[in-house]
PDB file of C-alpha atoms in Angstrom:
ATOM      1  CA  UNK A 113       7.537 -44.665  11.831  1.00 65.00           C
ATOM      2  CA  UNK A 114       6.023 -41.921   9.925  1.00 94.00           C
ATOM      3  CA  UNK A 115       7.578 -40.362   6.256  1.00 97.00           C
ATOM      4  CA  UNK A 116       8.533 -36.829   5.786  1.00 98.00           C
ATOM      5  CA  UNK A 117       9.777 -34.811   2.422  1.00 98.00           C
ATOM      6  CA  UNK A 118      12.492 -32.159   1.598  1.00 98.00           C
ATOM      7  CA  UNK A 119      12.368 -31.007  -1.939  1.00 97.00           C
ATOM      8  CA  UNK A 120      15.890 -30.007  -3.319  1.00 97.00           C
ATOM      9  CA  UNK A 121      17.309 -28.576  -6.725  1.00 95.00           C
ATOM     10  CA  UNK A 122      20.538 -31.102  -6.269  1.00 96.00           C
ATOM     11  CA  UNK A 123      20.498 -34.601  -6.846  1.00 97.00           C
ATOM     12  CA  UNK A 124      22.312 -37.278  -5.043  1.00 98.00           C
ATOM     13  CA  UNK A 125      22.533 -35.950  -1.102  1.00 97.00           C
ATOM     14  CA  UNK A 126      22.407 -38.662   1.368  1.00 98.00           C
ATOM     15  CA  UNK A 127      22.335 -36.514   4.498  1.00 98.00           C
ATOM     16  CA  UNK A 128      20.726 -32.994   5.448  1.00 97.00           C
ATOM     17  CA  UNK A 129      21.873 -31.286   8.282  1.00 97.00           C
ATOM     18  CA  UNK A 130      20.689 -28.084  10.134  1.00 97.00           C
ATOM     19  CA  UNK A 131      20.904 -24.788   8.601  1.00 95.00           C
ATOM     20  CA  UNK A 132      20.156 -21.443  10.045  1.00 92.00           C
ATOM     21  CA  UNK A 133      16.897 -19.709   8.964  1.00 87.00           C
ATOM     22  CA  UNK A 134      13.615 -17.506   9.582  1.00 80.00           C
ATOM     23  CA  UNK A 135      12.682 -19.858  12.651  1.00 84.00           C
ATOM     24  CA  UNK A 136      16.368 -21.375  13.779  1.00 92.00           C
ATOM     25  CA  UNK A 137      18.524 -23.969  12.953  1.00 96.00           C
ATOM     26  CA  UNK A 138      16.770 -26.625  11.254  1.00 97.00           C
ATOM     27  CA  UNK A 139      16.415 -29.548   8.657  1.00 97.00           C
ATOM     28  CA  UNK A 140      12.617 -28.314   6.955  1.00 96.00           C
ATOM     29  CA  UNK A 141      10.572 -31.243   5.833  1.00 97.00           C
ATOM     30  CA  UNK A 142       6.846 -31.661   4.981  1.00 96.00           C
ATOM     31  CA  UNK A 143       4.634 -34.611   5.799  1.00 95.00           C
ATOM     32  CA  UNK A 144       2.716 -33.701   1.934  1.00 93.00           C
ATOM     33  CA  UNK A 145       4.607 -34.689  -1.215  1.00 95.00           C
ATOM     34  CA  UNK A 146       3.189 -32.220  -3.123  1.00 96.00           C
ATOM     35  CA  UNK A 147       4.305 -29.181  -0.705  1.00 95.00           C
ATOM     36  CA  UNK A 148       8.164 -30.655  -1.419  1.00 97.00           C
ATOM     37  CA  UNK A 149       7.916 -30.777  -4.768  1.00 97.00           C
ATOM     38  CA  UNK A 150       6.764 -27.238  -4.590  1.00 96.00           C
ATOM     39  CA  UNK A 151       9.112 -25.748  -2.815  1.00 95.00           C
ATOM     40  CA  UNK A 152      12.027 -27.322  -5.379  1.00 97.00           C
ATOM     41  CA  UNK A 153      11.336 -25.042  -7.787  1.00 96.00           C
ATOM     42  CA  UNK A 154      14.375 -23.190  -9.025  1.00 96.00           C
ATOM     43  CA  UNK A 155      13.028 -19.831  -8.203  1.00 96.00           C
ATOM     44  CA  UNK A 156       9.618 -18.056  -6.393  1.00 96.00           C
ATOM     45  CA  UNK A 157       8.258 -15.408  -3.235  1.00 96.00           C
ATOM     46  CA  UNK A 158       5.469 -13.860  -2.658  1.00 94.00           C
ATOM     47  CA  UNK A 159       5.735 -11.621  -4.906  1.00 98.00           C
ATOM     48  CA  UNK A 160       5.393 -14.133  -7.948  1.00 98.00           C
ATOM     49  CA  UNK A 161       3.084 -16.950  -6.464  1.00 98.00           C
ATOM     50  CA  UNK A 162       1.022 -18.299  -3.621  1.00 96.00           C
ATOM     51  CA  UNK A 163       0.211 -21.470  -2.201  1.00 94.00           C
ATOM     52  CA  UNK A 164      -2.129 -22.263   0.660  1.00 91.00           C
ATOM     53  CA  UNK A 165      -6.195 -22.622   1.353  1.00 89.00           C
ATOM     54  CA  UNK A 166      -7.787 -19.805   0.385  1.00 90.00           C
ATOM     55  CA  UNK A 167     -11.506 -20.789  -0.290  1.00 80.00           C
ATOM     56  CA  UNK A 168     -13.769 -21.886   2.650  1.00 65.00           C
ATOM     57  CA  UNK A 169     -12.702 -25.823   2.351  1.00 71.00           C
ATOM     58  CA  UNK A 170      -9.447 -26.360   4.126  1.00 72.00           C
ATOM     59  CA  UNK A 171      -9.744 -29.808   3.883  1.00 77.00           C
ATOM     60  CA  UNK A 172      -9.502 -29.262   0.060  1.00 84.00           C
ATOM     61  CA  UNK A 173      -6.575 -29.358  -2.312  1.00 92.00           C
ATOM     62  CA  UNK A 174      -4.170 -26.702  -1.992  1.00 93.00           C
ATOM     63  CA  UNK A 175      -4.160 -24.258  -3.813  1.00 95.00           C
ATOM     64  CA  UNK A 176      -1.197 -22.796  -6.458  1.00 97.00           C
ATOM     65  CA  UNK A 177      -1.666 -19.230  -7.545  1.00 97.00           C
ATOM     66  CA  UNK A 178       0.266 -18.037 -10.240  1.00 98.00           C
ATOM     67  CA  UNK A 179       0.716 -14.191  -9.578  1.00 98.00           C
ATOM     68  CA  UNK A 180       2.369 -12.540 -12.515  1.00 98.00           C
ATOM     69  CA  UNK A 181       1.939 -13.796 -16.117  1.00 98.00           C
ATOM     70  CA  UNK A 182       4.249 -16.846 -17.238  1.00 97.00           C
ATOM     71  CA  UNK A 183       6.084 -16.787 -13.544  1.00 98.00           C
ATOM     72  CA  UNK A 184       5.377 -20.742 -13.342  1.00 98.00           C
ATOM     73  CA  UNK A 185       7.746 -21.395 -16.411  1.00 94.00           C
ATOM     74  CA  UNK A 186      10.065 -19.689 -14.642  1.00 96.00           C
ATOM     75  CA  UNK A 187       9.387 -20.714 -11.485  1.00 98.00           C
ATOM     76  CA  UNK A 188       9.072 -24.927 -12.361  1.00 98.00           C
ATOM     77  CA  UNK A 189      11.283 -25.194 -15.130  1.00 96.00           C
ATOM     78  CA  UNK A 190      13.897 -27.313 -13.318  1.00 97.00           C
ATOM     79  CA  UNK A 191      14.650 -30.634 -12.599  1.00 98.00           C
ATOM     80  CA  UNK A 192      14.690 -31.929  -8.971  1.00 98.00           C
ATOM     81  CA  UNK A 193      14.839 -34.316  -6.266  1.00 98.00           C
ATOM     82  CA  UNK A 194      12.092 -35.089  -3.678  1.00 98.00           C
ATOM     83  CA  UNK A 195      13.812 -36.769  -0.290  1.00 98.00           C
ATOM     84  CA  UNK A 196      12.274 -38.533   2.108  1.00 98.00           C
ATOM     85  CA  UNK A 197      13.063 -38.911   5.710  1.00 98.00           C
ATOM     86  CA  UNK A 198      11.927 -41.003   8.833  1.00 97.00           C
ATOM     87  CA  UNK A 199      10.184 -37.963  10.931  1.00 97.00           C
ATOM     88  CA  UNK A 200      11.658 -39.334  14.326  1.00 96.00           C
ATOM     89  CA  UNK A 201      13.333 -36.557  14.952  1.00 97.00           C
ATOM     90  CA  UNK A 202      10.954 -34.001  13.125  1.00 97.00           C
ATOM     91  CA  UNK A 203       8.486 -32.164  15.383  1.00 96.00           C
ATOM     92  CA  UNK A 204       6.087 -29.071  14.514  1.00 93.00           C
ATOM     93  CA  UNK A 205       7.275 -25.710  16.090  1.00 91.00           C
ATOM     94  CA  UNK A 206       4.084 -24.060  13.857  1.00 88.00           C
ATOM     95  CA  UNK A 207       5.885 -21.941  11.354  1.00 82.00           C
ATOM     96  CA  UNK A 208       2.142 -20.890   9.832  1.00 71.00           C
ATOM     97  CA  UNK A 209       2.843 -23.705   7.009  1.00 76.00           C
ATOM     98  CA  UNK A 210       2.621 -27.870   6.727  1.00 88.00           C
ATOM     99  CA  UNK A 211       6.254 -27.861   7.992  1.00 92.00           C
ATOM    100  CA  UNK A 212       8.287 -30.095  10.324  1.00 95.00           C
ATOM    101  CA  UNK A 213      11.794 -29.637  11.516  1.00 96.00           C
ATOM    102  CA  UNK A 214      14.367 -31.586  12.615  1.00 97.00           C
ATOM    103  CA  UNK A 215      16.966 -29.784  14.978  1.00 97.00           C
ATOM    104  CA  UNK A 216      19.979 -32.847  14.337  1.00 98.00           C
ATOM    105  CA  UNK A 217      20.979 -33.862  10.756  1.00 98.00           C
ATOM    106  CA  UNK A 218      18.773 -36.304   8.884  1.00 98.00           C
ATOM    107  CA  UNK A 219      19.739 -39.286   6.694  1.00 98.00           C
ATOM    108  CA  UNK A 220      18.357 -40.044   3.240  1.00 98.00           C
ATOM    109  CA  UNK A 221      15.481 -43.115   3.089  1.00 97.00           C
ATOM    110  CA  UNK A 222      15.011 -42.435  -0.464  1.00 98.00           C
ATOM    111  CA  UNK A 223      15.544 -40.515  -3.844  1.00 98.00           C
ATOM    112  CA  UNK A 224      12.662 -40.037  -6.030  1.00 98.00           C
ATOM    113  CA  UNK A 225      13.947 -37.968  -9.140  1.00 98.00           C
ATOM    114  CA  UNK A 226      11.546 -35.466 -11.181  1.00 97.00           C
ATOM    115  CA  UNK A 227      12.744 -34.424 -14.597  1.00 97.00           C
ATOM    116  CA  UNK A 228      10.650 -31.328 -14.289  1.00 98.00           C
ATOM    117  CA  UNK A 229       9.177 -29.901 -11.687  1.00 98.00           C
ATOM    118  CA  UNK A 230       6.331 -27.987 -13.378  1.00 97.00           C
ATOM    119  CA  UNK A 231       5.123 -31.653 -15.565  1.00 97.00           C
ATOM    120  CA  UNK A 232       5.332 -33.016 -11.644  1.00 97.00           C
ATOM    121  CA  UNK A 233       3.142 -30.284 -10.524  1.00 98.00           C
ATOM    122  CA  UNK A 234       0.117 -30.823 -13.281  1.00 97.00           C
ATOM    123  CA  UNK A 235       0.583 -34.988 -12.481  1.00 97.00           C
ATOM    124  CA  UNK A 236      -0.284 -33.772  -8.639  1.00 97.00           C
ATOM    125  CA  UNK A 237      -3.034 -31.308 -10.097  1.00 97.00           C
ATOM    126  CA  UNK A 238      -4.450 -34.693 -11.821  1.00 97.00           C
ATOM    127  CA  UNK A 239      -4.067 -36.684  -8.983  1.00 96.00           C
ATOM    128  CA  UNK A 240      -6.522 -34.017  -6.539  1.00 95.00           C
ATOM    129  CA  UNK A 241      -3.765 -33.292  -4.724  1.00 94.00           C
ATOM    130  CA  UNK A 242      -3.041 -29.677  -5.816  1.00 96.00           C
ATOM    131  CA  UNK A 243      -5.330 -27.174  -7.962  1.00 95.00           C
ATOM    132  CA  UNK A 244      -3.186 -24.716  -9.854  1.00 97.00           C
ATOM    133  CA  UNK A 245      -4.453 -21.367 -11.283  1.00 97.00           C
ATOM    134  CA  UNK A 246      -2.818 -19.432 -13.816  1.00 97.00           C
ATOM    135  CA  UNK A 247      -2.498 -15.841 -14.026  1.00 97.00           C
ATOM    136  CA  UNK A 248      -4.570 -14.111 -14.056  1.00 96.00           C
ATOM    137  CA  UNK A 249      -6.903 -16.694 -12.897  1.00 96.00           C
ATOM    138  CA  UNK A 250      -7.644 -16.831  -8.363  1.00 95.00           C
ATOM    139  CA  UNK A 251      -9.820 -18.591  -6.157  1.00 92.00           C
ATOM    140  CA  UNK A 252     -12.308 -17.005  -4.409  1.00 87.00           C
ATOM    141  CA  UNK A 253     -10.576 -16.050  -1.203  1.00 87.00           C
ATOM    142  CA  UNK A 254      -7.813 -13.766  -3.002  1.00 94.00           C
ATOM    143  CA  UNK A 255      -8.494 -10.417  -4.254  1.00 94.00           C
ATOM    144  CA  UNK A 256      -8.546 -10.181  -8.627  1.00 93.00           C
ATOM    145  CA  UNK A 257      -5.908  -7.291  -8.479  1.00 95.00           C
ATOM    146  CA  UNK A 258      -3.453  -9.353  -6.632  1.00 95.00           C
ATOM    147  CA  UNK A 259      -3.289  -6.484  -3.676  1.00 97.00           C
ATOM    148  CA  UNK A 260      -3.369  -9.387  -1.200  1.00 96.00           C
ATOM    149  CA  UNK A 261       0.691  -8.900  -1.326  1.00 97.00           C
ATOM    150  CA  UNK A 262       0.323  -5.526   0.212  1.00 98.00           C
ATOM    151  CA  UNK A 263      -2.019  -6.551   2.898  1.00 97.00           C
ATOM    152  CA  UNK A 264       0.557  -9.495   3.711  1.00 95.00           C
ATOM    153  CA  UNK A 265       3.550  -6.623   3.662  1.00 98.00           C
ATOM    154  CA  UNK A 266       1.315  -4.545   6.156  1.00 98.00           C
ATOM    155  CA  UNK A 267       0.823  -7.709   8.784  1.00 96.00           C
ATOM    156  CA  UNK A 268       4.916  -8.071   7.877  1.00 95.00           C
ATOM    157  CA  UNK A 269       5.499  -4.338   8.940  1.00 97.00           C
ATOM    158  CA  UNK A 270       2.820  -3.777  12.020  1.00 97.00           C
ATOM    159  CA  UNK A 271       3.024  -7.537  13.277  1.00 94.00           C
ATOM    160  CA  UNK A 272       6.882  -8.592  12.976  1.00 90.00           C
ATOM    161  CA  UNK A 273       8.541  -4.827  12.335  1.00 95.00           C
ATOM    162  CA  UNK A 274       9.816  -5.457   9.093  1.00 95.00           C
ATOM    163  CA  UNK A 275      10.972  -2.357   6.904  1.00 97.00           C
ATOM    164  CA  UNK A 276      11.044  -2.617   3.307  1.00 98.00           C
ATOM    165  CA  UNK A 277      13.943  -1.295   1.353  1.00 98.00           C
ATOM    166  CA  UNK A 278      14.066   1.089  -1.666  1.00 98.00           C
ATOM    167  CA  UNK A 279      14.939  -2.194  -3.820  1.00 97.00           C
ATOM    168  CA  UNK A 280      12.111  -4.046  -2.437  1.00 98.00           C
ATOM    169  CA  UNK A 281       9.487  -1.490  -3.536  1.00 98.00           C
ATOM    170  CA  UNK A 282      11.273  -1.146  -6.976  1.00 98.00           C
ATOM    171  CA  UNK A 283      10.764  -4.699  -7.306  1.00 98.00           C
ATOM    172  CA  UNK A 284       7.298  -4.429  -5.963  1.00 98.00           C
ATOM    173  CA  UNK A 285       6.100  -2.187  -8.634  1.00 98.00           C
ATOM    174  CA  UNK A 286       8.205  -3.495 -11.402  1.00 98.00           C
ATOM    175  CA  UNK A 287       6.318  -6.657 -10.964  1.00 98.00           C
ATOM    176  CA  UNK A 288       2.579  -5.847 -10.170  1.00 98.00           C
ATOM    177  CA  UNK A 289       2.693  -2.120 -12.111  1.00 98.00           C
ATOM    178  CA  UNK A 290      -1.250  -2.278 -11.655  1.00 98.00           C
ATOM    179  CA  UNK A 291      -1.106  -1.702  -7.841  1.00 98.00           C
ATOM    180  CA  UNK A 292       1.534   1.174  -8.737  1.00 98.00           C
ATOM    181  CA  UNK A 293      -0.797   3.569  -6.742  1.00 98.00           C
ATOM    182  CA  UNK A 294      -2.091   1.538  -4.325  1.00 98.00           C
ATOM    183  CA  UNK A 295       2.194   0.993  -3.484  1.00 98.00           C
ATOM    184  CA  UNK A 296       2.176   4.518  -3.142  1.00 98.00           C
ATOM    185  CA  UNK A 297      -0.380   4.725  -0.401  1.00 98.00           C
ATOM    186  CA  UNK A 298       1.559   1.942   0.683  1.00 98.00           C
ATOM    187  CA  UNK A 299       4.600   3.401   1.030  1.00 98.00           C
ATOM    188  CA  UNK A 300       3.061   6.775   2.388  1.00 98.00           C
ATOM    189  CA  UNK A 301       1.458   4.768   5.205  1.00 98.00           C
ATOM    190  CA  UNK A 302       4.278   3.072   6.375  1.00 98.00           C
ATOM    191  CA  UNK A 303       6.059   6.803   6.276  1.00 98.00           C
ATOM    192  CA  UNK A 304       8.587   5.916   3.733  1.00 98.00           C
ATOM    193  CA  UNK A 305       9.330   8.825   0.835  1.00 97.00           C
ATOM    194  CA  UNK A 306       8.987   6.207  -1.904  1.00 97.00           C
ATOM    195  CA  UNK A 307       6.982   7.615  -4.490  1.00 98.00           C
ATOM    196  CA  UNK A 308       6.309   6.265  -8.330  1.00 98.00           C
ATOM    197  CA  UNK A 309       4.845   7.649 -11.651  1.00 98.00           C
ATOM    198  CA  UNK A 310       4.394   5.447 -14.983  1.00 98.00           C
ATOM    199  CA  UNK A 311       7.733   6.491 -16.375  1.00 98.00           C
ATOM    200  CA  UNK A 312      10.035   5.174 -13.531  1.00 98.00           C
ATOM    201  CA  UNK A 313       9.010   1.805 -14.578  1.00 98.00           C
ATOM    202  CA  UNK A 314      11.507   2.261 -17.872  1.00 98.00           C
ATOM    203  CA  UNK A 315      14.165   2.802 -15.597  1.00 98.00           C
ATOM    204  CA  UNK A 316      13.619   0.166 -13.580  1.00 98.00           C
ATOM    205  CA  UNK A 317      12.647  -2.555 -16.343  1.00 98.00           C
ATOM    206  CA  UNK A 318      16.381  -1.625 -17.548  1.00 98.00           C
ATOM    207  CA  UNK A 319      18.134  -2.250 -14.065  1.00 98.00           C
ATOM    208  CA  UNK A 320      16.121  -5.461 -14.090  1.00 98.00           C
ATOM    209  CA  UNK A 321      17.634  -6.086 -17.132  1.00 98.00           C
ATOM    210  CA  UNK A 322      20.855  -5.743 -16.660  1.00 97.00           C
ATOM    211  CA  UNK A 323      20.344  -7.550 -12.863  1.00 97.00           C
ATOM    212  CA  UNK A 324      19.393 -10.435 -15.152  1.00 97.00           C
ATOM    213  CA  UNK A 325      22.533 -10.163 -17.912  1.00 95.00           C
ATOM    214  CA  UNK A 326      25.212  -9.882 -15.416  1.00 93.00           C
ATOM    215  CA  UNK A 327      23.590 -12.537 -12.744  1.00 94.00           C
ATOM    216  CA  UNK A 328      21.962 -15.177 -14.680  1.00 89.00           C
ATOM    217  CA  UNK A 329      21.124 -17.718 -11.433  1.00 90.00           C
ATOM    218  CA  UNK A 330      18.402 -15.252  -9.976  1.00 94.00           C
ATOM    219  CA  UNK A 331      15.658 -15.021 -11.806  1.00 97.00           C
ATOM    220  CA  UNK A 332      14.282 -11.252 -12.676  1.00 98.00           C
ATOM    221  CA  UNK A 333      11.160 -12.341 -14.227  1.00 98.00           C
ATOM    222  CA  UNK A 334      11.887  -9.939 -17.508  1.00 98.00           C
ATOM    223  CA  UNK A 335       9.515 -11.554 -19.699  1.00 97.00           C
ATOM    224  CA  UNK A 336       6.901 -11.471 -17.019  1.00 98.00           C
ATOM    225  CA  UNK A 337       7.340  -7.730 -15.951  1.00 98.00           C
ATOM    226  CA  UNK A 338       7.209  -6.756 -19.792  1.00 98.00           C
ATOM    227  CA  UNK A 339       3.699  -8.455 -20.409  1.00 98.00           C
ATOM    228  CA  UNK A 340       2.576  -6.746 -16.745  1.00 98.00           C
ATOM    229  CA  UNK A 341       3.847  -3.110 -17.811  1.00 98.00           C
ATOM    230  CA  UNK A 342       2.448  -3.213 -21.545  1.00 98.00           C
ATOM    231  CA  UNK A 343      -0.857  -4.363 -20.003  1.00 98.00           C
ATOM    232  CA  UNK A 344      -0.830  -1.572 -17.214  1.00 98.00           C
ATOM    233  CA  UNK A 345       0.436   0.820 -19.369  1.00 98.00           C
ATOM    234  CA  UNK A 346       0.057   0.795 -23.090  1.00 98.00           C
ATOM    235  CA  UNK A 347       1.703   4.440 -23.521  1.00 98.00           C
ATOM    236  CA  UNK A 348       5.408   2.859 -22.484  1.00 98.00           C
ATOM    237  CA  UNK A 349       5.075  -0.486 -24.643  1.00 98.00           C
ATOM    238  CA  UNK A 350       7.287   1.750 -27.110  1.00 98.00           C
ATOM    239  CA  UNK A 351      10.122   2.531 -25.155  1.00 98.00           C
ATOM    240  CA  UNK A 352       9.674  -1.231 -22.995  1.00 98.00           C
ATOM    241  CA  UNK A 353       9.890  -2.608 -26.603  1.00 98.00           C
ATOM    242  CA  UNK A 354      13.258  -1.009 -27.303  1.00 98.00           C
ATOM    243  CA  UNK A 355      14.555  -2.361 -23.834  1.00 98.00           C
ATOM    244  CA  UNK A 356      13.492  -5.592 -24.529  1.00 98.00           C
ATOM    245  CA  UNK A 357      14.013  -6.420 -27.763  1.00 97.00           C
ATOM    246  CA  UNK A 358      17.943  -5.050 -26.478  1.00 96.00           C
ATOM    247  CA  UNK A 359      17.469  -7.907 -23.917  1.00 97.00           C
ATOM    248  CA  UNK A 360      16.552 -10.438 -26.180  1.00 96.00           C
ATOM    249  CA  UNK A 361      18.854  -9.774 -28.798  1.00 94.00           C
ATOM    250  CA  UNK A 362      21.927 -10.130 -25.855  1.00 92.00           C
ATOM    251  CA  UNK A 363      20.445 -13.737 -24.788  1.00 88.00           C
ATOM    252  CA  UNK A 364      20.792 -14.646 -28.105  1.00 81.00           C
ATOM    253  CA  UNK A 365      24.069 -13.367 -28.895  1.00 80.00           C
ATOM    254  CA  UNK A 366      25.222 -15.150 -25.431  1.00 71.00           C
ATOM    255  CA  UNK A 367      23.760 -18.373 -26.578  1.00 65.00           C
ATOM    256  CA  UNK A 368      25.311 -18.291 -29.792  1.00 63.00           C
ATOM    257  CA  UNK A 369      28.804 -17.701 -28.293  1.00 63.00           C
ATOM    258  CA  UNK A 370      28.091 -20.513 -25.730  1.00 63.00           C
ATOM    259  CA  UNK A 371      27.223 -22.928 -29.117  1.00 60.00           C
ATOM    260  CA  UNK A 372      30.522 -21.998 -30.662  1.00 57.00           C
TER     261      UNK A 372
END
């Protein structure tokens, strides 16, 4: 009998069943530790990080690419809880990752608690088991600009017919403002009239902003996105500055309410 993982932000479950998803309705489990305790992170796409092979050895470590600045304390700043399962019932169906799936509910073997996710992730990196590279730091097989996350929209679009919302372009740009006119060749390939200039990144930092006040459970990546858009464009840090100083100034006003 063989060992499988399912990496989870809540403590204490003794029993997964099937949920529906991409592939089906399944329990998702991994055969490598490392790969659950990746996926518990509280937040993260593929917008904000990748994990995989992506130099020449895929027998090596794999690989944890941090794609925007400071997305991993973000991402990993969470507690969790790494399950493991007998893989009896677990068989591969290929989903393109080191997955397994179970298609009847699965009960807990064991609970191994991790106080944070990110201190778990540098133990693996110490261990071989992982190599992490921070932003704006990428192995050899990934492009320096990061533009690998439009070539992975364009397989999304011609391969599986995916179209990409307003919102998801907004978000696009608001968090990699370097590619801003490679997204508009982007967007004029795939015949959408999406079309951005410099400045509509100060309205969209603020709708970020105010995602982020009103909803604080989904992460908006402010902090990030204000490093990316002073970098890519110095001539808005003044008018970013006012938004986000507004920003901070609200968190701490919340937290000071919540002390009270």
């Amino acid at each position: 009998m063989g060992i499988v993982y399912h990496g989870s932000k809540k403590h204490g479950i003794k029993r997964l069943e099937p949920r529906k998803s991409t592939h089906g309705v399944y329990v998702y489990a991994t055969p490598e530790k490392v790969l659950a305790l990746n996926f518990s992170g509280r937040c993260g796409d593929d917008l904000t990080y990748d994990i995989g092979h992506f130099n020449t050895d895929k027998n090596g470590p794999w690989e944890l690419v941090e794609n925007i600045p400071r997305a991993f304390e973000k991402m990993f700043s969470n507690s969790s809880s790494i399950y493991s399962f007998s893989d009896e019932t677990f068989k591969d169906i290929y989903t393109g990752f080191e997955e397994v799936v179970s298609e009847v509910g699965v009960d807990v073997v064991n609970e191994e608690y991790c106080e944070n996710v990110y201190e778990g992730l540098l133990a693996a990196e110490r261990e071989g088991l992982v190599r992490i590279y921070r932003y704006p730091n990428k192995p050899a097989g990934l492009k320096q600009d990061g533009s690998d996350i439009l070539d992975k929209w364009r397989r999304y679009k011609y391969k599986m017919n995916k179209e990409f919302s307003k919102n998801e372009f907004d978000r696009l740009v608001y968090l990699h403002p370097n590619l801003l006119p490679k997204i508009n060749e982007l967007a004029q390939e795939f015949n959408y009239d999406y079309h951005y200039e410099p400045n509509d990144l100060i309205e969209i930092f603020s709708s970020r902003i105010q995602r982020q006040l009103y909803d604080v459970e989904h992460e908006q990546y402010i902090d990030c996105s204000y490093i990316s858009i002073c970098s890519a464009f110095p001539n808005l840090k003044s008018q970013i500055d006012v938004l986000y100083d507004e920003y901070k100034n609200s968190i701490i006003q919340e937290d000071s309410i919540k002390k009270r």
